[in-house]
Short mmCIF file of C-alpha atoms and ligand atoms in Angstrom, two decimals:
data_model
loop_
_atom_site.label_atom_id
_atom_site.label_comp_id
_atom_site.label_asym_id
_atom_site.label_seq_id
_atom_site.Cartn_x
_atom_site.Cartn_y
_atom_site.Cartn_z
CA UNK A 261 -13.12 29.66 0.86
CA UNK A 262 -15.82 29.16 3.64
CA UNK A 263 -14.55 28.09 6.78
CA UNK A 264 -16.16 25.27 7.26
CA UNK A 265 -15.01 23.80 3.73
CA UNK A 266 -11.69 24.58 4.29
CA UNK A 267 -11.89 22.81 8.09
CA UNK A 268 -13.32 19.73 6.34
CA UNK A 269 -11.23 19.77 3.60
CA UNK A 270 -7.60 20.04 6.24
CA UNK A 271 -9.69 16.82 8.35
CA UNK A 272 -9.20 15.06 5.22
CA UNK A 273 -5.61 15.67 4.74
CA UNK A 274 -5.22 14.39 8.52
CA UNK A 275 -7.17 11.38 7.59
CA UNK A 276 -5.44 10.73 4.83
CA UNK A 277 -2.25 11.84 6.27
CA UNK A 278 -3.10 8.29 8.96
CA UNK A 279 -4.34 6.44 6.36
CA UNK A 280 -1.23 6.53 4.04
CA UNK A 281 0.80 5.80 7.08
CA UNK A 282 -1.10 2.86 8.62
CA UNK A 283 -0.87 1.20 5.21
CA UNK A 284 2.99 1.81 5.50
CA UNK A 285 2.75 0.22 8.90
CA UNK A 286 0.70 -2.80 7.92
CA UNK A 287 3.13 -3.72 5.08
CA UNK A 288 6.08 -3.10 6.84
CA UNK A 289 4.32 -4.89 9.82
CA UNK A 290 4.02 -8.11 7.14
CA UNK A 291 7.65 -8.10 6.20
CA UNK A 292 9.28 -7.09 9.30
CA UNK A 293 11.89 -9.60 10.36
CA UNK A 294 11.54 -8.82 14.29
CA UNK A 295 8.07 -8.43 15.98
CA UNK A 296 6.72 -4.88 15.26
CA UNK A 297 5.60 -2.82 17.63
CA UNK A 298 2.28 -2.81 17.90
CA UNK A 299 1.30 0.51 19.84
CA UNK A 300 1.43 2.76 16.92
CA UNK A 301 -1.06 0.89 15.16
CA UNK A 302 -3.32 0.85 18.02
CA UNK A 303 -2.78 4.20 18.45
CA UNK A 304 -3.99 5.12 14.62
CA UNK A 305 -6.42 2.96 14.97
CA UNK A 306 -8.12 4.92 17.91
CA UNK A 307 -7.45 7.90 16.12
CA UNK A 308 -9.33 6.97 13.39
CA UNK A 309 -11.93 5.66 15.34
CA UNK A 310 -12.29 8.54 17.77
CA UNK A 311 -11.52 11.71 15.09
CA UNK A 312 -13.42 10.63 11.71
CA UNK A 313 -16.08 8.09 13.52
CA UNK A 314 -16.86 10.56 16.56
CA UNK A 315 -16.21 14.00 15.19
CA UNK A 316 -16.04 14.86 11.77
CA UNK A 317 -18.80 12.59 10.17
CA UNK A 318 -21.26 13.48 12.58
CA UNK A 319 -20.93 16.94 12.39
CA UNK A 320 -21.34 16.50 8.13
CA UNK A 321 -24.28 14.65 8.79
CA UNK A 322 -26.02 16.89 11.27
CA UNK A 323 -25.08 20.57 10.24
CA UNK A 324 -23.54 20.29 6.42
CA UNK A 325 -25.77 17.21 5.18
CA UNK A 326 -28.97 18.28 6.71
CA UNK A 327 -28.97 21.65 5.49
CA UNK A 328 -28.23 20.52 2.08
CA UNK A 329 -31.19 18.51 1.83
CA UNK A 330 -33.24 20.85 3.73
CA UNK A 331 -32.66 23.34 0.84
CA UNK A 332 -31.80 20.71 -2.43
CA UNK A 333 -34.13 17.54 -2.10
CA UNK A 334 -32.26 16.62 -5.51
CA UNK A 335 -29.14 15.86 -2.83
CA UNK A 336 -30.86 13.61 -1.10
CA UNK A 337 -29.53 10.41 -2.86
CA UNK A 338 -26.17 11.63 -2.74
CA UNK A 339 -26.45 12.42 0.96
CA UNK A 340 -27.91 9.03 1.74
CA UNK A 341 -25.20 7.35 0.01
CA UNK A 342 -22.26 8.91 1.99
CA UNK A 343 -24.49 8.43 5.35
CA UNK A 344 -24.76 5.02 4.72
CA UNK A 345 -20.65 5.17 3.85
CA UNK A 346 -20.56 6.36 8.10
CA UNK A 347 -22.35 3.53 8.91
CA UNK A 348 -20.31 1.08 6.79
CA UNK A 349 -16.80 2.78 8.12
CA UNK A 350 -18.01 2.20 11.44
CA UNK A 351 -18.19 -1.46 11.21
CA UNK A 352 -15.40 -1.60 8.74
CA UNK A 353 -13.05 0.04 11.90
CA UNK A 354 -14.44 -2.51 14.30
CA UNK A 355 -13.26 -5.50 11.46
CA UNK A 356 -9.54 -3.55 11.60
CA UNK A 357 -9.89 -3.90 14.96
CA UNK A 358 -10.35 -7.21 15.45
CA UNK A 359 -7.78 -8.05 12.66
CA UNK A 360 -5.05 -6.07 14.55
CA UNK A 361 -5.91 -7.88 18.14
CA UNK A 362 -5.62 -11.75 15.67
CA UNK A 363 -2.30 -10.18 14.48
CA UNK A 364 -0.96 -8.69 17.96
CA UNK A 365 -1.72 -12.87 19.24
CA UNK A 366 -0.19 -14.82 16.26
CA UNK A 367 2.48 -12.24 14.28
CA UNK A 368 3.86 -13.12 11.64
CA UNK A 369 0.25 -14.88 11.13
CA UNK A 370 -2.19 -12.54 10.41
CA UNK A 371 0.12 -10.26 9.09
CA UNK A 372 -1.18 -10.66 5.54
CA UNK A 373 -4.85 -10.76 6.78
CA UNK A 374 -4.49 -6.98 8.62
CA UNK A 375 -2.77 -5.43 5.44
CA UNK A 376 -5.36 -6.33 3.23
CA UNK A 377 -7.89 -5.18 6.02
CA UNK A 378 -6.32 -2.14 6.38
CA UNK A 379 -5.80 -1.61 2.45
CA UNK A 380 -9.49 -2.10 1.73
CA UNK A 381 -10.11 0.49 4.61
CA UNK A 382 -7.85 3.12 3.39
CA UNK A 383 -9.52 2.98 -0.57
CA UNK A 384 -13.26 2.98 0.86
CA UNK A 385 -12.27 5.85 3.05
CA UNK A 386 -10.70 7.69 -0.19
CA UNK A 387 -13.29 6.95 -2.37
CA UNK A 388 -15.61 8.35 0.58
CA UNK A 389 -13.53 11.75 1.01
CA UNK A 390 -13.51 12.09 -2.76
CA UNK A 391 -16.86 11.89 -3.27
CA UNK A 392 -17.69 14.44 -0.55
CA UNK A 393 -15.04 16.79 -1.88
CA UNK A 394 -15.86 16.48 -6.09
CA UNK A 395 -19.74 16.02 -5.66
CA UNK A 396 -21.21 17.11 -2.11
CA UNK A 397 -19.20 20.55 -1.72
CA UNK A 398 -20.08 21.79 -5.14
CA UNK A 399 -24.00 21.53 -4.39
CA UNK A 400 -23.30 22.45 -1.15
CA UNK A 401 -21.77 26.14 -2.49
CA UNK A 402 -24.77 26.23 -5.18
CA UNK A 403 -27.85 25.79 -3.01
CA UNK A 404 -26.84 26.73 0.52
CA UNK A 405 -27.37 30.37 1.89
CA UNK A 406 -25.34 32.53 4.08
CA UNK A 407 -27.22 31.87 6.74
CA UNK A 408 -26.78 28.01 6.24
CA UNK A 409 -23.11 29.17 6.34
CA UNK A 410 -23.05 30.88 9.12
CA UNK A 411 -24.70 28.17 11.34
CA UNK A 412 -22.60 25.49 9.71
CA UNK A 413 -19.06 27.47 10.13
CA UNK A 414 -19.71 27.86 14.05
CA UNK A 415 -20.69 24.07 14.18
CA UNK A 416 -17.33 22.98 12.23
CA UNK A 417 -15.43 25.40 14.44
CA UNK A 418 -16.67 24.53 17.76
CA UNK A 419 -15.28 20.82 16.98
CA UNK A 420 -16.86 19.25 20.07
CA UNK A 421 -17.88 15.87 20.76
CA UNK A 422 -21.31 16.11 21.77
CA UNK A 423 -20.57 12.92 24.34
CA UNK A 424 -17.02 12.62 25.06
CA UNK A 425 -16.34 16.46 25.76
CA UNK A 426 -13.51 15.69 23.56
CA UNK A 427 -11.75 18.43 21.41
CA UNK A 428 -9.07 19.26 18.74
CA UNK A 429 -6.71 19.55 20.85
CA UNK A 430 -6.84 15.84 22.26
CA UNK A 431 -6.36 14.82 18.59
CA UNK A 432 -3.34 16.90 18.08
CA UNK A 433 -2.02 15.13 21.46
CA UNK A 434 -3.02 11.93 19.65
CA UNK A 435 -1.12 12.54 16.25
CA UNK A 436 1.83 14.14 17.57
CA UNK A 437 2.50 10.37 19.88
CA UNK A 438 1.78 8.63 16.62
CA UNK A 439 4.48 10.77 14.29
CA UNK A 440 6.95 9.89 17.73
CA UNK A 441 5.97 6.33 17.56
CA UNK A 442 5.64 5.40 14.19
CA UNK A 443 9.35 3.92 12.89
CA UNK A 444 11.13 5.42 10.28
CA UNK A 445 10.77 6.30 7.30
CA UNK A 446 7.40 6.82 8.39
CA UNK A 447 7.54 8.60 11.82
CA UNK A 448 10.10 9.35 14.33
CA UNK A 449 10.20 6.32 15.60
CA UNK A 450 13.46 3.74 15.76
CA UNK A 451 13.30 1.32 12.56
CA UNK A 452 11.60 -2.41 12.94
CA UNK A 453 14.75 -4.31 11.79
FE1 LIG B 572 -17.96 11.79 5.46
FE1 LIG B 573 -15.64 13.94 5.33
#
């Protein structure tokens, strides 16, 4: 497999990997008899914000994306559609936001409201990953040289936030606290009664 698919594809699983857990949270957040505690879900939060909506879609739109259109102009719907799926996560992250901060004030109300924030989230951001990985990466292999490759493989590997200086490694940081955090049965974390 080509590195860069395979880097993409294991940013997925660490996406998904949050997003399966932050649902957890959220719904054990709404029935939790004691208040929750709330760092955690900050804490995924910015780690969704800062790893998907700083790193990895802008380096599919600039290296993977633009080469693929560059050499297919047939991909160019399917390309705008996901780029306009970035745009629409962004703001979508900013609404989770501002659902968690209403829920942080008032728990238990806005319990309710967050889940179902955070459940509509987690299927657009599915449905997103899907589509990348069952119709983008298959044209993507068909049209793109090894030359494309090349150049795309070093971008995916160099992992660098163009305007944070942030890298992998501040991410790894990030998810480790999280798994500590998080109670169980979904982390490490002692159990919100
Ligand atoms: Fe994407
Ligand atoms: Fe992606």
């Amino acid at each position: 497999m080509k590195e860069a698919i395979s880097i993409l594809k294991s940013e997925h699983r660490s996406i998904s990997a949050i997003l399966y857990a932050l649902k957890e949270l959220a719904r054990m957040a709404h029935d939790a008899t004691v208040r929750p505690r709330f760092q955690v879900l900050r804490s995924m939060l910015r780690y969704i914000d800062e790893y998907p909506e700083k790193l990895h879609h802008p380096k599919e739109n600039e290296h993977l994306f633009a080469r693929l259109v560059a050499r297919a102009l047939e991909t160019r719907l399917l390309v705008e559609e996901l780029q306009a799926e970035h745009e629409e996560g962004a703001r979508l992250i900013r609404e989770l936001e501002r659902a968690l901060l209403f829920m942080e004030e008032g728990w238990p109300v806005g319990a309710r409201e967050f889940q179902q924030a955070v459940e509509a989230y987690a299927e657009f951001h599915w449905k997103h990953m899907r589509k990348e990985e069952q119709q983008l990466l298959p044209l993507a292999e068909r049209h793109l040289t090894a030359e494309d490759w090349k150049a795309i493989d070093a971008a995916f590997a160099a992992n660098r936030d163009p305007i944070a200086g942030m890298q992998e490694r501040d991410f790894e940081k990030l998810f480790a606290r999280i798994v500590a955090l998080a109670p169980d049965p979904v982390g490490l974390g002692e159990r919100w009664a």
